[in-house]
Every structure is written in C-alpha cells, then in structure tokens.
PDB file of C-alpha atoms in Angstrom:
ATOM      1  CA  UNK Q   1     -12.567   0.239 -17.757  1.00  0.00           C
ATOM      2  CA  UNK Q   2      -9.035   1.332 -17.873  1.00  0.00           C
ATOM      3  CA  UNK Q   3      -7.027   0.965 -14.680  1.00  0.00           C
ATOM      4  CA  UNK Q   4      -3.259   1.239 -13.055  1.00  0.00           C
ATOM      5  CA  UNK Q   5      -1.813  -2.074 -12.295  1.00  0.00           C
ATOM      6  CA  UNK Q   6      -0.785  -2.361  -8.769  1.00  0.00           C
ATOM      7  CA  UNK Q   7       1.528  -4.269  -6.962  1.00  0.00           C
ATOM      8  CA  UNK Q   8       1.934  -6.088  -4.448  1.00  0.00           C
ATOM      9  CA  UNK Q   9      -1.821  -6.892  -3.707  1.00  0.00           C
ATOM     10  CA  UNK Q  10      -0.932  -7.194  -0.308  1.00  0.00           C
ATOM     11  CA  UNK Q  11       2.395  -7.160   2.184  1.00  0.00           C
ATOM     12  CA  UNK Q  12       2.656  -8.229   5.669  1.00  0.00           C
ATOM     13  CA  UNK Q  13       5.583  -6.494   7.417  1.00  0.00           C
ATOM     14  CA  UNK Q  14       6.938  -5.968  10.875  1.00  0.00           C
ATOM     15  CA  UNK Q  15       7.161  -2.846  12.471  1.00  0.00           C
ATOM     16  CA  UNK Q  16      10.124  -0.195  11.864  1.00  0.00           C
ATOM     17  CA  UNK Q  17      10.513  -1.997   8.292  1.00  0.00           C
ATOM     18  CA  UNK Q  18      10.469   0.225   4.814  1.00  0.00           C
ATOM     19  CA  UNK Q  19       7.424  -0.671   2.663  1.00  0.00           C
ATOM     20  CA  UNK Q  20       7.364   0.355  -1.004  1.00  0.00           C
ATOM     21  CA  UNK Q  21       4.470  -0.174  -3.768  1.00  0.00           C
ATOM     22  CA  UNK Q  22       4.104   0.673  -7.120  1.00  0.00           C
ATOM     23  CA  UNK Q  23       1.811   1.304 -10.093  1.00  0.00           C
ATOM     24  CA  UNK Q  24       1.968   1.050 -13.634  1.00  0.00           C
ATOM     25  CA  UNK Q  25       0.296   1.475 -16.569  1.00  0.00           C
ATOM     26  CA  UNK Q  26       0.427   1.672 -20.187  1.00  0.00           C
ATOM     27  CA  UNK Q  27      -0.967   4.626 -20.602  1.00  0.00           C
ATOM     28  CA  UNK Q  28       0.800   8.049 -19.940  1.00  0.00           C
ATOM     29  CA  UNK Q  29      -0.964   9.976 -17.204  1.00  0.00           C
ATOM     30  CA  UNK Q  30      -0.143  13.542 -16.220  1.00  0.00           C
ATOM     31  CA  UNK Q  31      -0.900  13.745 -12.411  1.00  0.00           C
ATOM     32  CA  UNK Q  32      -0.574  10.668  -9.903  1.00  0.00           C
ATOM     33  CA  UNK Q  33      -2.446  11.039  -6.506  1.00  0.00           C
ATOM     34  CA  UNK Q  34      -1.786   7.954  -3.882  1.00  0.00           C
ATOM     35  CA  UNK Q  35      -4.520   7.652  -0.767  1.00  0.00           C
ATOM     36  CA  UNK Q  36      -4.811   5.616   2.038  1.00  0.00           C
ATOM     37  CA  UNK Q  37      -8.280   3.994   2.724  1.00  0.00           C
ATOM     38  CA  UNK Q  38      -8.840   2.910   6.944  1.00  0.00           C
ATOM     39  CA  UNK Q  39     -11.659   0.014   7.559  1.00  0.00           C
ATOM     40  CA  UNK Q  40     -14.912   1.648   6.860  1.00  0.00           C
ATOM     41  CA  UNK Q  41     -13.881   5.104   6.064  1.00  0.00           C
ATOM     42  CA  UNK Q  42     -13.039   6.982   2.782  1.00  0.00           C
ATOM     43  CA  UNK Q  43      -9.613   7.439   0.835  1.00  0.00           C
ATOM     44  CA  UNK Q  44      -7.577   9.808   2.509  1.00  0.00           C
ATOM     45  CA  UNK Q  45      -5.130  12.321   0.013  1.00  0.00           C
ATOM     46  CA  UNK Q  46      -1.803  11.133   0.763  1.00  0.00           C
ATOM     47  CA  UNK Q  47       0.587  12.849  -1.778  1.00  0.00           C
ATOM     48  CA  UNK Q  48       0.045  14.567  -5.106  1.00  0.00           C
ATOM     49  CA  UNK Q  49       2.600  14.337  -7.923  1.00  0.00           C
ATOM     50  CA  UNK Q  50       2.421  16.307 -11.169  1.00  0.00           C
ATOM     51  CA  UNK Q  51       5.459  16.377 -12.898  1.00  0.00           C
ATOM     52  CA  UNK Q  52       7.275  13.705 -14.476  1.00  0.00           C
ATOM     53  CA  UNK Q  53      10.478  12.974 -12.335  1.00  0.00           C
ATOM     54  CA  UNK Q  54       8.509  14.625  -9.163  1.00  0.00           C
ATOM     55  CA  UNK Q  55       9.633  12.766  -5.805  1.00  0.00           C
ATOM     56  CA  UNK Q  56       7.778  14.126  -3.183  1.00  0.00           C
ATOM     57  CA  UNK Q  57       7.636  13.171   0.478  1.00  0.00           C
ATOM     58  CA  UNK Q  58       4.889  13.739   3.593  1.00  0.00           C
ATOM     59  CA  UNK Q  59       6.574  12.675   6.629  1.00  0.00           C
ATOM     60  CA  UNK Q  60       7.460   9.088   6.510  1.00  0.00           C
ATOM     61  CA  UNK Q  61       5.924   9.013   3.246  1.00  0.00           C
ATOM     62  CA  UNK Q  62       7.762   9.280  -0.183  1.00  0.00           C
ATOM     63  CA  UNK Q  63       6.630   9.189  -3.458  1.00  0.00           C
ATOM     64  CA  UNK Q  64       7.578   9.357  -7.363  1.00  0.00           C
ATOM     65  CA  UNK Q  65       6.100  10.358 -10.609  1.00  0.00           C
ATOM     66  CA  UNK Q  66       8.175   8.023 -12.859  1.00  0.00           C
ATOM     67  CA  UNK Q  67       9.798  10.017 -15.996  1.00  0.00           C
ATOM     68  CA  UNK Q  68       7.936   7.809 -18.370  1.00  0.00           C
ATOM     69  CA  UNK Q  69       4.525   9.240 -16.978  1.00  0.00           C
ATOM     70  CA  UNK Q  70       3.496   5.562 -16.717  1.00  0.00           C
ATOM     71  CA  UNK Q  71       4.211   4.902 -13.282  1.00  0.00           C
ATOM     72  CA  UNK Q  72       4.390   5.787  -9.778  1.00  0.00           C
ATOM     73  CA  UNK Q  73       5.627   4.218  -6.635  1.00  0.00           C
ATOM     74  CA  UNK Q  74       5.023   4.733  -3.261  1.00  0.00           C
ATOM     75  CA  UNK Q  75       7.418   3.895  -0.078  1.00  0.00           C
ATOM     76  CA  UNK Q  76       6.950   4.041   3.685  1.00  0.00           C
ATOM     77  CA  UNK Q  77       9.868   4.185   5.643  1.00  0.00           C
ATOM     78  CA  UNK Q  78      10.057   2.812   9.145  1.00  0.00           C
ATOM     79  CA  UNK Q  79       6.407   1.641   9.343  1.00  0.00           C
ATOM     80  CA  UNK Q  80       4.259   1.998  12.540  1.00  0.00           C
ATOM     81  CA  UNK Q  81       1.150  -0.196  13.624  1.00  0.00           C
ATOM     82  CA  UNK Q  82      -1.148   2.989  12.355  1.00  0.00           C
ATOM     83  CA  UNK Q  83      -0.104   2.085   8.581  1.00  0.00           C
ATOM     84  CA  UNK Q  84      -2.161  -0.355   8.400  1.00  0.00           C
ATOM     85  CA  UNK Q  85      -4.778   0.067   5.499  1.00  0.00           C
ATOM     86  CA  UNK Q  86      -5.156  -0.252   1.762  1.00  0.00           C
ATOM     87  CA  UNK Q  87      -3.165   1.978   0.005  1.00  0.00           C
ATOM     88  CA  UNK Q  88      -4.818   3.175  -3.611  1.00  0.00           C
ATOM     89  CA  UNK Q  89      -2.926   5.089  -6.513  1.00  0.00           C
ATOM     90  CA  UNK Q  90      -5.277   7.171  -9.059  1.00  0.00           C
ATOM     91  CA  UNK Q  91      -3.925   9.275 -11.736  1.00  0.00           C
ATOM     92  CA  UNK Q  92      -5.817  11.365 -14.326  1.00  0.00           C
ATOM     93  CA  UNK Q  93      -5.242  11.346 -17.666  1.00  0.00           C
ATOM     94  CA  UNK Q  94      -5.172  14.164 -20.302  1.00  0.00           C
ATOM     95  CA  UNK Q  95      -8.226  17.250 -19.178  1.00  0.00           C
ATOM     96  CA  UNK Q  96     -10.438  14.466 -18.403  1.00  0.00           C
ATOM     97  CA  UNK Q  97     -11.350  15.105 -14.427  1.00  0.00           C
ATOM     98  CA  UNK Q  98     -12.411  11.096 -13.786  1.00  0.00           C
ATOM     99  CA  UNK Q  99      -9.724   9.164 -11.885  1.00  0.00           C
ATOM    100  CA  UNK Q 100      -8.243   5.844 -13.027  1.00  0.00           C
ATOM    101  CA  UNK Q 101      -7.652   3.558  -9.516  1.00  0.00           C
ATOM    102  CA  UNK Q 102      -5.257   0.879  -9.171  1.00  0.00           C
ATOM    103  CA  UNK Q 103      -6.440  -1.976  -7.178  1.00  0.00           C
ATOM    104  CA  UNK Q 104      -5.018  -1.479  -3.967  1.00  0.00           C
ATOM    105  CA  UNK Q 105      -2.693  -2.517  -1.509  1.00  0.00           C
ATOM    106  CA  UNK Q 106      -2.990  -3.518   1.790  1.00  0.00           C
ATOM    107  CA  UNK Q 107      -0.691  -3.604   4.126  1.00  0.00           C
ATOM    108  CA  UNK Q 108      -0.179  -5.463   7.511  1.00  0.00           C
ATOM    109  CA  UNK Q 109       2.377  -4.102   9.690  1.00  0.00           C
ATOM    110  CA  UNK Q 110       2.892  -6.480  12.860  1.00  0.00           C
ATOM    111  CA  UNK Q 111       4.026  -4.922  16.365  1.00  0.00           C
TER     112      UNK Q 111
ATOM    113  CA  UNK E   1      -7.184  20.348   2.613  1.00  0.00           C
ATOM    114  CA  UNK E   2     -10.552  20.388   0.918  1.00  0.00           C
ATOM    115  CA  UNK E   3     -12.990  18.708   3.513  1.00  0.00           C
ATOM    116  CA  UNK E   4     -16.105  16.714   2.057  1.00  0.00           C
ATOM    117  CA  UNK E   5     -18.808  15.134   4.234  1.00  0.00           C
ATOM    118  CA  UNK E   6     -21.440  12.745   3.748  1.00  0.00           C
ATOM    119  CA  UNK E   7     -25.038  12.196   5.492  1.00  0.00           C
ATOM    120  CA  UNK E   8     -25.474   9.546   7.130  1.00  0.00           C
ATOM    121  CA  UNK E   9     -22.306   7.499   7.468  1.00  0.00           C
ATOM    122  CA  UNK E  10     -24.320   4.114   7.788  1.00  0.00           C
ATOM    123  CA  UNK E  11     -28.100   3.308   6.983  1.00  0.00           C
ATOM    124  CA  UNK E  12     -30.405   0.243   7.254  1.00  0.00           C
ATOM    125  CA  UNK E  13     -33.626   0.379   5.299  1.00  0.00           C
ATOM    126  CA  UNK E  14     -35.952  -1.892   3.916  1.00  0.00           C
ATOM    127  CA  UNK E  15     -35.980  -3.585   0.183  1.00  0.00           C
ATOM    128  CA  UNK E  16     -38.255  -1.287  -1.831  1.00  0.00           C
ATOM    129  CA  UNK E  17     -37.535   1.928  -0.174  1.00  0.00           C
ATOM    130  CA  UNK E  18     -35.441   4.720  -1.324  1.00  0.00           C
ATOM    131  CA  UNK E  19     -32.531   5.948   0.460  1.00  0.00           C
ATOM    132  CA  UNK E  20     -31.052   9.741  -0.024  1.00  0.00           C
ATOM    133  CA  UNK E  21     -27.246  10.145   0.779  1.00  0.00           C
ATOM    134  CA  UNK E  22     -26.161  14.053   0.732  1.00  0.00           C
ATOM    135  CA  UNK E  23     -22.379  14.564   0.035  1.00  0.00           C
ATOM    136  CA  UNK E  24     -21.381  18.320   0.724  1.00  0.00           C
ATOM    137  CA  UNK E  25     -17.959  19.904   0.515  1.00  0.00           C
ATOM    138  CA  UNK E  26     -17.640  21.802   3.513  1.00  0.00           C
ATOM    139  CA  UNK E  27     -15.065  24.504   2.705  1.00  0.00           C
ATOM    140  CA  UNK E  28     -14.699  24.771  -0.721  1.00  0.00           C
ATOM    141  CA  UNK E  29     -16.975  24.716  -4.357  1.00  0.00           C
ATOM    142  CA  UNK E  30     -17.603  21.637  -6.274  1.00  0.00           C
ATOM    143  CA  UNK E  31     -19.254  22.764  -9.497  1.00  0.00           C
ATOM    144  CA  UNK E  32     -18.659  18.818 -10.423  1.00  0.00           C
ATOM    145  CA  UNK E  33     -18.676  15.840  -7.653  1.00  0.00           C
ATOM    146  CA  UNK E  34     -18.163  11.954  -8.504  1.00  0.00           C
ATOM    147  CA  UNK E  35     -19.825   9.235  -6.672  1.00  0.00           C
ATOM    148  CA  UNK E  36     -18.449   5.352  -6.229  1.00  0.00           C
ATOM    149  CA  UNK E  37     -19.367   1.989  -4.888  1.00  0.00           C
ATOM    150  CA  UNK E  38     -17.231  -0.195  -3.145  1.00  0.00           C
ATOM    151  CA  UNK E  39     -17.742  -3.662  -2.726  1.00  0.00           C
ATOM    152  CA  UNK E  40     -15.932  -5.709   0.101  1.00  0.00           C
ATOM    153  CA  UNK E  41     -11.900  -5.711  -0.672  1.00  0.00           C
ATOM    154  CA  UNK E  42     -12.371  -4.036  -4.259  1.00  0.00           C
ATOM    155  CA  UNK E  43     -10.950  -0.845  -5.379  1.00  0.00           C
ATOM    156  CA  UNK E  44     -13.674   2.477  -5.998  1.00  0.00           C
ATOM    157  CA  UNK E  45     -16.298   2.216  -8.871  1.00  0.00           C
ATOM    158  CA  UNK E  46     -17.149   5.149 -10.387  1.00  0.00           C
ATOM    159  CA  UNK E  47     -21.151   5.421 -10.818  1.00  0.00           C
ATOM    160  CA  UNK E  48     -21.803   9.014 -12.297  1.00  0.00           C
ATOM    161  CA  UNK E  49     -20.512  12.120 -12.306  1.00  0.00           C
ATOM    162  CA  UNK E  50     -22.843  14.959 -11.026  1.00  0.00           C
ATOM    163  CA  UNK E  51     -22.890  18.270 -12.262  1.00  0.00           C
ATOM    164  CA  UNK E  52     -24.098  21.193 -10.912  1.00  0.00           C
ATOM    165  CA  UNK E  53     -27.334  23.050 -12.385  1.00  0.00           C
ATOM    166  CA  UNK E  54     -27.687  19.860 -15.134  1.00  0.00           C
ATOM    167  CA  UNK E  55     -27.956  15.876 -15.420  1.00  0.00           C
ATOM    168  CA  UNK E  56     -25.341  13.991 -14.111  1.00  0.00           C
ATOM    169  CA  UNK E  57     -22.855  11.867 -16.329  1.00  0.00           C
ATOM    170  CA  UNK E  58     -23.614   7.962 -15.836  1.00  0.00           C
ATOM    171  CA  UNK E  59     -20.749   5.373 -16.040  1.00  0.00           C
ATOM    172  CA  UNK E  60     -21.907   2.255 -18.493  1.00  0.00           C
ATOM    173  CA  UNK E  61     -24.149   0.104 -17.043  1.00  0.00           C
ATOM    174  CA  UNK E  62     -25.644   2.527 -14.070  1.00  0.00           C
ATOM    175  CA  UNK E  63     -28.758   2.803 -13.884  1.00  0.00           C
ATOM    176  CA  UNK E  64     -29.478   6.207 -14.099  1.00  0.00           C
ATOM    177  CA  UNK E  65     -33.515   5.856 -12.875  1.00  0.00           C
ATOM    178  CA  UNK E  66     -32.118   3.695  -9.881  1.00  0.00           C
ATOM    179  CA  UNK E  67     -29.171   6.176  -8.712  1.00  0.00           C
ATOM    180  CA  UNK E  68     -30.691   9.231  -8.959  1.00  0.00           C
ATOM    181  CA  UNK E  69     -28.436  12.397  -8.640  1.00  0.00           C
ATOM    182  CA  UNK E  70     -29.210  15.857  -8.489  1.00  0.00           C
ATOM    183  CA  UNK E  71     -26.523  18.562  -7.139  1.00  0.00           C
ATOM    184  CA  UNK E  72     -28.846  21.159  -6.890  1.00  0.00           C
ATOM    185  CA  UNK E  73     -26.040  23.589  -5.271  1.00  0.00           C
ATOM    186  CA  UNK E  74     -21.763  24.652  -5.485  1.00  0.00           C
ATOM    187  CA  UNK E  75     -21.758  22.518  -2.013  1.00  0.00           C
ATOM    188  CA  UNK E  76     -24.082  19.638  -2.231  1.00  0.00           C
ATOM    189  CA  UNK E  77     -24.852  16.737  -4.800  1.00  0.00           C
ATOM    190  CA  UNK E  78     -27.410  13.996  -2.962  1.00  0.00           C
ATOM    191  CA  UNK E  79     -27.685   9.795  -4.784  1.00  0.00           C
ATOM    192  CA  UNK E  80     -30.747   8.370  -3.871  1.00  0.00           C
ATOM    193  CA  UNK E  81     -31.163   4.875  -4.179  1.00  0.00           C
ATOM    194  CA  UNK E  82     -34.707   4.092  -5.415  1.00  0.00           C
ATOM    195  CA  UNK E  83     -36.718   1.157  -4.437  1.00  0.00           C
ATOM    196  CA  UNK E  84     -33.422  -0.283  -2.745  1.00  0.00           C
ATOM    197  CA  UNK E  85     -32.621  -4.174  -3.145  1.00  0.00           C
ATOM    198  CA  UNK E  86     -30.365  -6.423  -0.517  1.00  0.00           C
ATOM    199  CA  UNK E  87     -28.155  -6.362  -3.761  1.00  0.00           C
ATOM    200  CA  UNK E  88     -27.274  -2.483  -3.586  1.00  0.00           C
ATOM    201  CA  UNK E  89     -25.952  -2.732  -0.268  1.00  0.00           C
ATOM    202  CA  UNK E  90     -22.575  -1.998  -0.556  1.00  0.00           C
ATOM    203  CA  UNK E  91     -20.268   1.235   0.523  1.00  0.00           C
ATOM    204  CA  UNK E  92     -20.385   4.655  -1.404  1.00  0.00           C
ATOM    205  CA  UNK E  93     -18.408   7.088  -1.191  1.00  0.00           C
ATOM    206  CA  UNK E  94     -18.310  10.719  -3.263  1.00  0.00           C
ATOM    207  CA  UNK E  95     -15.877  13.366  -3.848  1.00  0.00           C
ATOM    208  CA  UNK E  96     -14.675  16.168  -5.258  1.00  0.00           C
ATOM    209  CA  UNK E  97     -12.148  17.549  -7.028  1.00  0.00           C
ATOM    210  CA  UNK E  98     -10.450  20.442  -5.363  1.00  0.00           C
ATOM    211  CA  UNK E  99      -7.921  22.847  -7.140  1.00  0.00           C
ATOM    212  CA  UNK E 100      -5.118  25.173  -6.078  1.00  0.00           C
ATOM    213  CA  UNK E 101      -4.183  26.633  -9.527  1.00  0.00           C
ATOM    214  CA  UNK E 102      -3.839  24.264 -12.511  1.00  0.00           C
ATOM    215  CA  UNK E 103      -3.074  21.423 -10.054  1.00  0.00           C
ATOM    216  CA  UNK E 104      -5.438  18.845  -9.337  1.00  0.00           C
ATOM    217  CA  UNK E 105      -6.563  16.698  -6.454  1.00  0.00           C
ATOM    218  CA  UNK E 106      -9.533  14.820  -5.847  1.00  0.00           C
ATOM    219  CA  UNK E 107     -10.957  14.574  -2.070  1.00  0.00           C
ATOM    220  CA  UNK E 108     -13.568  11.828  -0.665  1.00  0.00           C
ATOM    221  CA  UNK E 109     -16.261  11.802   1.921  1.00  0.00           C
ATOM    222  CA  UNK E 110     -16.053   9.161   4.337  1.00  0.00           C
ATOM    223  CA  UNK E 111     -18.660   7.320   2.921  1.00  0.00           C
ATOM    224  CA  UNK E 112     -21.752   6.019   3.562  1.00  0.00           C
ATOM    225  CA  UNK E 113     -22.524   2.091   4.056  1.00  0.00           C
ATOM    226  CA  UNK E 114     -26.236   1.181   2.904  1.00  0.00           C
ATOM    227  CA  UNK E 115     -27.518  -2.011   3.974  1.00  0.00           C
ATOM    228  CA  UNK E 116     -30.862  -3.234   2.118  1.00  0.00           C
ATOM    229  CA  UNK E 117     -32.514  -6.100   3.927  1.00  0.00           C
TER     230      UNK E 117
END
C-alpha cells in the first residue's frame, strides 16, 4: 500500500544535540500527524499539522507541514536520554479517515 | 487528549484457541476505530476498520473469518483472533480517530502483545 518515505531509518546522537527527520511523499496529503512509539507501548500523538506552511512546536519539539503538501519534517532540539524511541509520521489524504505511516525512525540518544 | 485503552496489554494462549482483545475509548465516541499489527521493528499495519452498528472494513489480504471484529458500542470495538496460530503472534494495537472541529487526529491504545505457542 501507499506509504510516506522516511528518513533517516535510524540516528544515534549524544545528548543535548538537535535531531531532525523528515517525510516525503509523492502524493499531496492534507493533514500530517508525527507520534512517538516507546518499547512495547502504542504511538503516542506528538504534533498535528494541517495547513500547508504550518510549523508548529510542543516543547522541545518542532514540526512543519511543507508548502508542497508532500512533506513534513520533524526536529528535536537539545535531546534528552527520554527521546529515545521510534518516531512515526502518518498523514491522511483527501476525506479518507485511514492513515498512511512512514516507516519510522529510531533514535538513540547517548548520555 | 482523547484516551483509548486496550484489554489485556499482553496474552499467552494456546494454538487453536481464540483470543478477544477489547479496545475502548475512554473519554470520547468512536463511531469508527482501526486496528493494526506490528511485527518486530516494522511500522503499523492496518487490518480492518470497524464500524459501529455494521461489518467492519477489511484491508486486502485479512482474513476477515480469522480477525473477527464487532464494535457493538460508541466506546468499544473487540478483534478476536480465532483458532490462534504461533504465526499471529505479533503486537496490535487500535485506535481512534478523535476530532475537535474539522481537524483530525488519530489516537492509539497501548496495545496488546499476543503470543500463540
């Protein structure tokens, strides 16, 4: 099925370093949601974007709706040890109320 | 935020039994939920959609007699997995989408890991 494309697959930082991600797609979507996903546990809603251009931020957290619709990126600023986790991107497209995924990233930050 | 639980969080069974996982949004409706699979370091499957008060939507290649859904209420859509194999072991997870106006989010339960031996 259709998904985002998501890069990097995986990043291995140290602590206090910025961490950004991205997703793409061919495909023009009209919402982007980005979640982080602990070890055993569900996605958690990290930020919601809806308008093209959007940048929105939660906390450390910052994220962009690119203008083309196509993309989205994701950046952590001065990362803690509690990062740690795969970080997803889904966006739906058109009325339809499935989300597309990207694959994930996850990130190692090291104390 | 929109809070969504599942029942249980982990179960061990034995191949050709069925297993029931419940997946209720705790503060909010859900006229429609979503359930996924996850296998080990892969991004969310989508299964089926379930919709309240009719048949839930299959994704290609689910097997709708083997993931049965029914979301028999606004709060609660249940999977069971009939006659369970080691090879449905794996992680699932629902959700839900949750709405404040026309803007969209969709929220997850914490999932539920089935292990088939």
């Amino acid at each position: 099925g259709q998904q985002l494309n998501q890069s990097p697959q995986s990043m291995f930082i140290q602590e206090g370093e910025d961490v950004s991600m991205n997703c793409t797609s061919s495909s023009i979507f009209n919402t982007w949601l980005w979640y982080k996903q602990d070890p055993g546990e569900g996605p958690v809603l990290l930020i919601a974007l809806y308008k093209a251009g959007e940048l929105t931020s939660n906390g450390r957290l910052t994220a962009q709706f690119g203008i083309t619709r196509k993309d989205s990126f994701l950046n952590i600023s001065a990362s803690i040890p509690s990062d740690v986790g795969i970080y997803f991107c889904a966006a739906y497209q058109g009325g339809s109320e499935k989300l597309v995924f990207g694959k994930g990233t996850k990130l190692t930050v090291n104390p | 935020g929109a809070v969504v639980s599942q029942h249980p969080s982990w179960v061990i069974c034995k191949s050709g039994t069925s297993v029931k996982i419940e997946c209720r949004s705790l503060d909010f409706q859900a006229t429609t939920m979503f359930w996924y699979r996850q296998f080990p370091k892969q991004s969310l499957m989508l299964m089926a959609t379930s919709n309240e008060g009719s048949k839930a939507t299959y994704e290609q290649g689910v097997e709708k007699d083997k993931f049965l859904i029914n979301h028999a209420s606004l709060t609660l859509s249940t999977l069971t997995v009939t006659s369970a194999h080691p090879e449905d072991s794996s992680f699932y997870i629902c959700s839900a989408p949750g709405a404040s106006g026309s803007l969209r989010a969709q929220y997850f339960g914490p999932g539920t890991r089935l292990l088939v031996l």
